[in-house]
Short mmCIF file of C-alpha atoms in Angstrom, two decimals:
data_model
loop_
_atom_site.label_atom_id
_atom_site.label_comp_id
_atom_site.label_asym_id
_atom_site.label_seq_id
_atom_site.Cartn_x
_atom_site.Cartn_y
_atom_site.Cartn_z
CA MET W 875 20.44 37.60 157.56
CA SER W 876 22.64 39.20 160.16
CA VAL W 877 21.70 42.57 161.61
CA THR W 878 18.17 41.91 160.39
CA ALA W 879 17.86 38.55 162.16
CA ALA W 880 16.34 40.32 165.14
CA ALA W 881 12.78 41.53 164.72
CA GLY W 882 12.29 45.26 164.31
CA PHE W 883 15.29 45.94 162.08
CA ARG W 884 15.68 46.72 158.40
CA ALA W 885 18.89 47.27 156.46
CA ALA W 886 20.28 48.09 153.04
CA GLY W 887 23.61 48.26 151.26
CA VAL W 888 24.05 50.16 148.01
CA ALA W 889 26.66 51.32 145.51
CA ALA W 890 26.74 55.12 145.59
CA GLY W 891 30.03 55.92 143.93
CA VAL W 892 32.17 56.44 147.02
CA LYS W 893 34.37 53.61 145.74
CA SER W 894 35.70 53.92 142.21
CA SER W 895 35.26 50.17 141.77
CA GLY W 896 31.48 50.45 141.69
CA ALA W 897 31.12 48.09 144.67
CA LYS W 898 28.55 48.63 147.41
CA ASP W 899 29.77 51.38 149.70
CA VAL W 900 26.92 52.81 151.80
CA ALA W 901 24.97 50.79 154.39
CA LEU W 902 21.99 51.74 156.51
CA VAL W 903 20.62 49.83 159.51
CA VAL W 904 17.32 51.04 160.97
CA ASN W 905 15.67 50.17 164.28
CA ASP W 906 11.90 50.32 163.84
CA GLY W 907 11.30 49.78 167.54
CA PRO W 908 9.21 49.96 169.58
CA LEU W 909 12.35 50.61 171.68
CA SER W 910 15.41 52.61 170.59
CA SER W 911 17.81 51.57 173.36
CA ALA W 912 21.42 51.67 172.25
CA ALA W 913 25.01 51.50 173.45
CA ALA W 914 28.36 51.83 171.74
CA VAL W 915 32.07 51.54 172.37
CA PHE W 916 34.53 53.61 170.37
CA THR W 917 38.20 53.55 169.46
CA ALA W 918 40.62 54.41 172.25
CA ASN W 919 42.77 56.24 169.72
CA ARG W 920 43.07 59.95 170.59
CA ALA W 921 43.00 60.65 166.85
CA LYS W 922 39.29 60.10 166.25
CA ALA W 923 37.50 60.38 162.92
CA ASN W 924 34.65 62.85 162.49
CA PRO W 925 31.93 60.17 162.58
CA VAL W 926 33.27 58.96 165.93
CA LEU W 927 33.17 62.48 167.34
CA TRP W 928 29.57 62.87 166.16
CA SER W 929 28.39 59.46 167.29
CA GLN W 930 29.90 59.75 170.76
CA GLN W 931 27.82 62.87 171.35
CA ALA W 932 24.66 61.57 169.70
CA ILE W 933 24.47 58.32 171.67
CA ALA W 934 25.14 59.89 175.06
CA GLY W 935 21.45 59.62 175.90
CA GLY W 936 21.38 55.85 175.30
CA SER W 937 19.20 55.93 172.19
CA ALA W 938 19.67 55.43 168.44
CA ARG W 939 17.25 54.72 165.61
CA ALA W 940 19.70 54.24 162.76
CA VAL W 941 23.32 53.61 161.86
CA VAL W 942 24.63 54.80 158.51
CA LEU W 943 28.04 53.57 157.37
CA ASN W 944 30.19 54.19 154.32
CA SER W 945 33.30 52.48 153.04
CA GLY W 946 35.76 54.07 150.64
CA GLY W 947 36.79 56.98 152.87
CA ALA W 948 37.43 57.33 156.61
CA ASN W 949 36.43 61.02 156.84
CA CYS W 950 39.24 61.46 159.34
CA PHE W 951 41.53 64.50 159.52
CA THR W 952 39.29 66.26 157.01
CA GLY W 953 38.77 69.36 159.14
CA ALA W 954 35.55 71.27 159.68
CA PHE W 955 34.37 70.20 156.24
CA GLY W 956 34.55 66.58 157.34
CA PHE W 957 32.54 67.12 160.50
CA GLN W 958 29.96 69.06 158.49
CA THR W 959 29.79 66.10 156.12
CA THR W 960 29.06 63.79 159.05
CA HIS W 961 26.39 66.18 160.36
CA ARG W 962 24.77 66.48 156.95
CA THR W 963 24.81 62.71 156.57
CA ALA W 964 22.94 62.31 159.85
CA GLU W 965 20.49 65.01 158.83
CA ARG W 966 19.84 63.34 155.47
CA VAL W 967 19.14 60.00 157.14
CA ALA W 968 16.84 61.75 159.60
CA GLU W 969 14.92 63.43 156.78
CA ARG W 970 14.45 60.17 154.92
CA LEU W 971 13.31 58.27 158.02
CA GLY W 972 11.33 60.97 159.76
CA ILE W 973 13.47 60.99 162.90
CA GLY W 974 15.88 63.43 164.52
CA ALA W 975 19.51 63.75 163.47
CA ILE W 976 20.51 63.02 167.07
CA ASP W 977 18.96 59.56 166.58
CA VAL W 978 21.44 58.72 163.80
CA GLN W 979 24.85 57.13 164.35
CA VAL W 980 27.41 57.68 161.59
CA ALA W 981 30.45 55.61 160.62
CA SER W 982 33.06 55.72 157.87
CA THR W 983 35.91 53.43 156.91
CA GLY W 984 38.68 53.67 154.36
CA LEU W 985 41.60 55.96 153.61
CA ILE W 986 42.33 58.72 156.14
CA GLY W 987 42.25 62.21 154.64
CA VAL W 988 39.48 61.49 152.13
CA GLY W 989 36.66 64.01 152.44
CA ASP W 990 36.11 66.34 149.49
CA GLU W 991 32.91 67.51 147.80
CA ALA W 992 32.75 64.39 145.64
CA PHE W 993 32.96 62.17 148.74
CA ARG W 994 30.20 64.12 150.46
CA ALA W 995 27.94 64.01 147.42
CA ALA W 996 28.41 60.28 147.01
CA VAL W 997 27.67 59.53 150.66
CA LEU W 998 24.51 61.65 150.63
CA HIS W 999 23.42 59.99 147.40
CA GLY W 1000 24.02 56.67 149.08
CA VAL W 1001 21.79 57.65 151.97
CA ASP W 1002 18.96 58.35 149.52
CA LEU W 1003 19.46 55.03 147.74
CA ALA W 1004 19.78 53.05 150.97
CA ALA W 1005 16.71 54.61 152.59
CA ALA W 1006 14.69 53.63 149.52
CA SER W 1007 16.07 50.08 149.60
CA LEU W 1008 15.54 49.15 153.25
CA ALA W 1009 14.36 45.58 153.68
CA ASP W 1010 13.83 42.98 156.38
CA ASP W 1011 16.44 40.82 154.64
CA GLY W 1012 18.92 43.59 153.82
CA GLY W 1013 21.60 42.47 156.26
CA GLU W 1014 23.73 40.75 153.62
CA ASP W 1015 23.88 43.86 151.44
CA ALA W 1016 24.72 46.01 154.45
CA ALA W 1017 27.56 43.67 155.44
CA ARG W 1018 29.03 43.90 151.94
CA ALA W 1019 28.72 47.68 151.75
CA ILE W 1020 31.02 48.24 154.73
CA MET W 1021 33.90 46.12 153.36
CA THR W 1022 37.22 47.76 152.50
CA THR W 1023 40.14 45.32 152.12
CA ASP W 1024 37.91 42.56 153.50
CA SER W 1025 37.69 39.57 151.19
CA VAL W 1026 34.38 38.36 152.62
CA PRO W 1027 31.50 39.91 154.58
CA LYS W 1028 31.39 39.06 158.29
CA GLN W 1029 27.99 38.12 159.68
CA ALA W 1030 26.84 36.39 162.82
CA VAL W 1031 23.43 34.77 162.96
CA ALA W 1032 21.94 31.56 164.29
CA ARG W 1033 18.78 30.28 165.89
CA GLY W 1034 18.09 28.61 169.19
CA ALA W 1035 20.86 28.31 171.77
CA ASP W 1036 23.50 27.41 169.20
CA HIS W 1037 26.16 29.98 170.12
CA GLY W 1038 28.62 28.07 167.96
CA GLN W 1039 27.05 29.78 164.96
CA ALA W 1040 27.35 33.16 166.57
CA ALA W 1041 23.91 34.15 167.61
CA ALA W 1042 21.59 33.51 170.46
CA ASP W 1043 17.89 32.95 170.64
CA GLY W 1044 17.02 32.55 174.29
CA ARG W 1045 13.45 32.72 175.53
CA GLY W 1046 12.19 34.40 172.40
CA TRP W 1047 14.84 36.98 171.61
CA VAL W 1048 17.70 37.07 169.10
CA VAL W 1049 21.12 38.68 168.80
CA GLY W 1050 22.78 39.11 165.43
CA GLY W 1051 25.41 41.31 163.82
CA CYS W 1052 27.76 42.19 161.00
CA ALA W 1053 31.33 43.48 160.98
CA LYS W 1054 34.12 44.71 158.76
CA GLY W 1055 37.84 44.61 159.35
CA ALA W 1056 40.96 43.14 157.79
CA GLY W 1057 43.83 45.42 158.77
CA MET W 1058 44.91 47.68 161.64
CA LEU W 1059 43.57 45.04 164.01
CA ALA W 1060 44.70 45.91 167.53
CA PRO W 1061 43.19 46.69 170.92
CA GLY W 1062 41.06 49.74 171.11
CA LEU W 1063 38.47 47.47 169.51
CA ALA W 1064 40.52 46.41 166.50
CA THR W 1065 39.99 48.24 163.21
CA MET W 1066 36.44 47.49 162.56
CA LEU W 1067 32.90 48.63 162.38
CA VAL W 1068 30.40 46.33 164.04
CA VAL W 1069 26.63 46.63 164.27
CA LEU W 1070 24.89 44.29 166.71
CA THR W 1071 21.12 44.08 167.02
CA THR W 1072 18.66 42.40 169.36
CA ASP W 1073 14.90 42.33 169.63
CA ALA W 1074 15.11 41.77 173.39
CA VAL W 1075 13.61 44.28 175.76
CA ALA W 1076 16.61 45.90 177.44
CA PRO W 1077 17.40 49.43 178.64
CA ALA W 1078 20.51 51.31 177.54
CA ASP W 1079 22.42 50.71 180.78
CA VAL W 1080 22.01 46.94 180.43
CA LEU W 1081 23.11 47.11 176.79
CA ASP W 1082 26.15 49.16 177.77
CA ARG W 1083 27.29 46.69 180.42
CA ALA W 1084 26.68 43.70 178.14
CA LEU W 1085 28.53 45.30 175.25
CA ARG W 1086 31.55 46.35 177.30
CA ALA W 1087 31.84 42.91 178.87
CA ALA W 1088 31.63 41.30 175.43
CA THR W 1089 34.14 43.55 173.67
CA ARG W 1090 36.60 43.25 176.56
CA ALA W 1091 36.78 39.49 176.11
CA THR W 1092 36.63 39.39 172.29
CA PHE W 1093 37.46 42.36 170.08
CA ASP W 1094 39.88 43.86 172.58
CA ARG W 1095 41.83 40.59 172.48
CA LEU W 1096 42.20 40.55 168.72
CA ASP W 1097 45.69 41.93 168.10
CA SER W 1098 46.56 41.16 164.53
CA ASP W 1099 49.13 43.82 163.68
CA GLY W 1100 49.38 46.12 166.71
CA CYS W 1101 47.89 49.11 164.87
CA MET W 1102 44.86 50.98 166.23
CA SER W 1103 42.33 52.64 163.98
CA THR W 1104 40.81 56.11 164.16
CA ASN W 1105 37.30 54.90 163.31
CA ASP W 1106 36.59 51.75 165.38
CA THR W 1107 33.04 51.53 166.68
CA VAL W 1108 30.81 48.73 167.94
CA TRP W 1109 27.08 49.34 168.42
CA LEU W 1110 24.40 47.33 170.16
CA LEU W 1111 20.83 48.34 169.35
CA ALA W 1112 17.68 46.92 170.96
CA SER W 1113 14.27 47.13 169.28
CA GLY W 1114 12.29 45.33 171.99
CA ALA W 1115 10.17 43.85 169.20
CA SER W 1116 10.13 40.39 170.80
CA GLY W 1117 8.36 41.79 173.84
CA VAL W 1118 10.57 39.61 176.03
CA GLN W 1119 12.63 41.10 178.85
CA ALA W 1120 16.17 39.79 178.58
CA ASP W 1121 18.01 38.54 181.64
CA GLU W 1122 21.19 40.62 181.77
CA ALA W 1123 23.48 37.63 182.23
CA ALA W 1124 21.86 35.79 179.34
CA LEU W 1125 22.02 38.86 177.11
CA THR W 1126 25.68 39.38 177.98
CA ALA W 1127 26.44 35.76 177.13
CA ALA W 1128 24.61 36.04 173.81
CA VAL W 1129 26.30 39.30 172.81
CA THR W 1130 29.67 37.84 173.80
CA ALA W 1131 29.03 34.76 171.67
CA VAL W 1132 28.22 36.88 168.63
CA CYS W 1133 31.25 39.14 169.19
CA ASP W 1134 33.53 36.13 169.63
CA ASP W 1135 32.42 34.66 166.32
CA LEU W 1136 32.84 37.97 164.52
CA ALA W 1137 36.30 38.44 166.08
CA ALA W 1138 37.31 35.03 164.76
CA GLN W 1139 36.07 36.00 161.29
CA LEU W 1140 38.08 39.22 161.44
CA GLN W 1141 41.18 37.24 162.40
CA GLN W 1142 40.66 34.75 159.56
CA ASP W 1143 40.39 37.55 157.00
CA ALA W 1144 43.37 39.60 158.23
CA GLU W 1145 45.35 41.22 155.44
CA GLY W 1146 47.94 38.91 153.92
CA ALA W 1147 47.90 36.40 156.78
CA SER W 1148 48.84 32.77 156.22
CA HIS W 1149 48.44 31.64 159.85
CA ASP W 1150 45.65 32.38 162.32
CA ILE W 1151 47.41 32.24 165.68
CA THR W 1152 45.64 31.65 168.97
CA ILE W 1153 47.82 32.44 171.98
CA GLU W 1154 46.46 30.89 175.17
CA VAL W 1155 48.08 31.97 178.40
CA THR W 1156 47.34 29.91 181.51
CA GLY W 1157 48.59 29.88 185.08
CA ALA W 1158 48.78 33.66 185.36
CA GLU W 1159 48.48 35.47 188.68
CA THR W 1160 45.72 37.69 187.25
CA GLU W 1161 43.68 37.84 184.07
CA ASP W 1162 45.31 41.17 183.24
CA ASP W 1163 48.72 39.52 183.48
CA ALA W 1164 47.57 36.79 181.10
CA VAL W 1165 46.39 39.41 178.61
CA VAL W 1166 49.64 41.38 178.84
CA VAL W 1167 51.72 38.24 178.30
CA GLY W 1168 49.65 37.06 175.34
CA ARG W 1169 49.67 40.49 173.76
CA SER W 1170 53.45 40.79 174.05
CA VAL W 1171 53.82 37.70 171.87
CA ALA W 1172 51.10 38.82 169.44
CA ARG W 1173 53.02 42.07 168.89
CA SER W 1174 56.44 40.49 168.40
CA ASN W 1175 57.38 40.85 164.74
CA LEU W 1176 60.17 38.31 165.27
CA PHE W 1177 57.68 35.74 166.54
CA LYS W 1178 55.18 36.48 163.77
CA ALA W 1179 57.87 36.23 161.10
CA ALA W 1180 58.98 32.87 162.52
CA ILE W 1181 55.44 31.50 162.28
CA PHE W 1182 55.25 32.69 158.66
CA GLY W 1183 58.40 30.67 158.04
CA ASN W 1184 56.91 27.61 159.84
CA ASP W 1185 59.62 27.91 162.50
CA PRO W 1186 58.54 26.96 166.07
CA ASN W 1187 61.01 29.42 167.58
CA TRP W 1188 59.96 29.28 171.24
CA GLY W 1189 62.89 31.46 172.24
CA ARG W 1190 61.08 34.40 170.66
CA VAL W 1191 58.07 33.68 172.85
CA LEU W 1192 60.15 33.79 176.03
CA ALA W 1193 61.97 36.91 174.87
CA ALA W 1194 58.66 38.65 174.26
CA ILE W 1195 56.99 37.76 177.55
CA GLY W 1196 60.15 38.75 179.42
CA THR W 1197 59.52 42.38 178.45
CA THR W 1198 56.30 42.52 180.50
CA ASP W 1199 55.77 43.34 184.15
CA ALA W 1200 53.49 40.33 184.67
CA ALA W 1201 54.17 38.20 187.77
CA PHE W 1202 55.92 34.96 186.76
CA ASP W 1203 59.32 33.27 186.78
CA PRO W 1204 60.65 33.10 183.18
CA TYR W 1205 62.54 29.93 184.15
CA ALA W 1206 59.35 28.14 185.16
CA VAL W 1207 57.45 28.73 181.90
CA ASP W 1208 56.28 26.00 179.50
CA VAL W 1209 55.61 26.74 175.80
CA SER W 1210 53.78 24.52 173.32
CA PHE W 1211 53.27 24.94 169.57
CA ASN W 1212 50.28 23.08 168.08
CA GLY W 1213 50.17 20.68 171.00
CA VAL W 1214 53.90 19.94 171.16
CA ARG W 1215 55.65 21.23 174.30
CA VAL W 1216 58.94 22.55 172.99
CA CYS W 1217 59.97 24.35 176.18
CA HIS W 1218 59.61 23.10 179.76
CA ALA W 1219 60.67 25.17 182.77
CA GLY W 1220 62.74 27.46 180.60
CA GLU W 1221 64.63 24.63 178.90
CA PRO W 1222 64.27 22.71 175.61
CA ASP W 1223 61.70 19.91 175.72
CA ARG W 1224 60.35 18.03 172.66
CA PRO W 1225 62.33 18.32 169.39
CA ARG W 1226 61.24 21.24 167.22
CA GLU W 1227 60.90 18.82 164.29
CA GLU W 1228 57.79 17.36 165.93
CA VAL W 1229 55.90 20.64 165.43
CA ASP W 1230 53.79 20.93 162.27
CA LEU W 1231 53.14 24.56 161.43
CA ALA W 1232 51.81 23.88 157.95
CA PRO W 1233 48.11 24.26 158.94
CA ARG W 1234 46.70 27.77 158.90
CA ALA W 1235 45.24 27.35 162.38
CA THR W 1236 48.12 27.72 164.84
CA SER W 1237 47.91 27.40 168.61
CA ILE W 1238 50.45 28.61 171.13
CA LEU W 1239 50.10 27.60 174.79
CA ILE W 1240 52.08 29.54 177.39
CA GLU W 1241 51.89 28.10 180.92
CA LEU W 1242 53.22 30.59 183.45
CA HIS W 1243 52.75 28.51 186.62
CA ALA W 1244 52.11 31.67 188.64
CA GLY W 1245 48.39 31.39 189.45
CA ASP W 1246 45.00 30.30 188.16
CA ALA W 1247 44.07 33.06 185.70
CA ALA W 1248 43.99 32.69 181.92
CA ALA W 1249 43.29 34.64 178.73
CA THR W 1250 43.44 34.09 174.99
CA ILE W 1251 44.74 36.54 172.37
CA ARG W 1252 44.13 36.18 168.63
CA THR W 1253 46.74 37.30 166.13
CA ASN W 1254 48.25 36.47 162.71
CA ASP W 1255 51.65 36.00 161.17
CA LEU W 1256 53.64 38.72 159.39
CA THR W 1257 53.88 38.02 155.68
CA HIS W 1258 55.16 39.50 152.42
CA ASP W 1259 51.54 39.92 151.31
CA TYR W 1260 50.71 42.03 154.38
CA VAL W 1261 53.61 44.37 153.64
CA HIS W 1262 52.72 44.59 149.96
CA GLU W 1263 49.02 45.23 150.57
CA ASN W 1264 49.69 48.01 153.03
CA SER W 1265 52.44 49.59 150.92
CA ALA W 1266 49.92 50.01 148.10
CA TYR W 1267 46.81 50.79 150.18
CA ALA W 1268 46.41 54.37 148.94
CA SER W 1269 47.17 53.63 145.31
#
């Protein structure tokens, strides 16, 4: 279970014909309460899909009873017809559940510009099927139904205080979630749809602060290919079914742990990647500086191509960070690849031959020696497979 790990939630994932492959393509997550507290963060892209425009308005009051999601079409740049499709989708969910359309959050993922009558009919059919299939253990099906180029579903569930398995159960409440995303992974939440659930008792303002703190340190620091989606959304819904009031700090820690695990899963499933690269920046004057420095490397195609070729080219790291306005002396920087310091104080250090870049997991340490702040950015290498997959995405 994932989104249904917390009490008070049911979910379903069905094949409705949105995808020509016959795979599951419509998911529904329902909060049975007693609470309907909710918060969400949306893509920072000015080009927002119709479901984002709807959901931003609908959740303004801090409440949501259901999230309906489809894969196989982004319903973005589909004009008035597309927004009407989103509205009708929310209305159909509301009819099936006996709630108001304003209580329904809507999400789509897939090819931009898809939104004809056949798409609408398939999504509405999927709503009917999903509403009839809701189950306490439907989280797995829901996670599969939101996949596009994902190779595996992303879920985050565990019991007790074991945050290492991406969930939290503290003093009687649980946090769980599911996510999709494999391409267009960049800040602005990364290209993904994420539904997080908890049975803790928490008002919308607490959920909002917890969610924003969590996404800031996790999803917003996943920068796989520097491309920002039009559909990104992360929700946090609280049912209150545990009857336990959550301490805000504990809830924030739990939500962050779940988001961090899901972000790692997104990184590991990035389109075409052969290396999962963790860029740790230490010794920065501020945390923002550390993020800017790490992101500059994550977005360097030269650096990413070098990693694909198993080349510990530390010169490309220094060239990238030198384009930022972060406070540091480029000639005081140390750079390590997989534990081998190849650059010290802006000069060559250990021989490049000592670096083994064969493993998929790749770590880069950049020590700025300018302060005490630090941050970590996740990215991937740039491969032939990534180019091929994205050149044929619409075919």
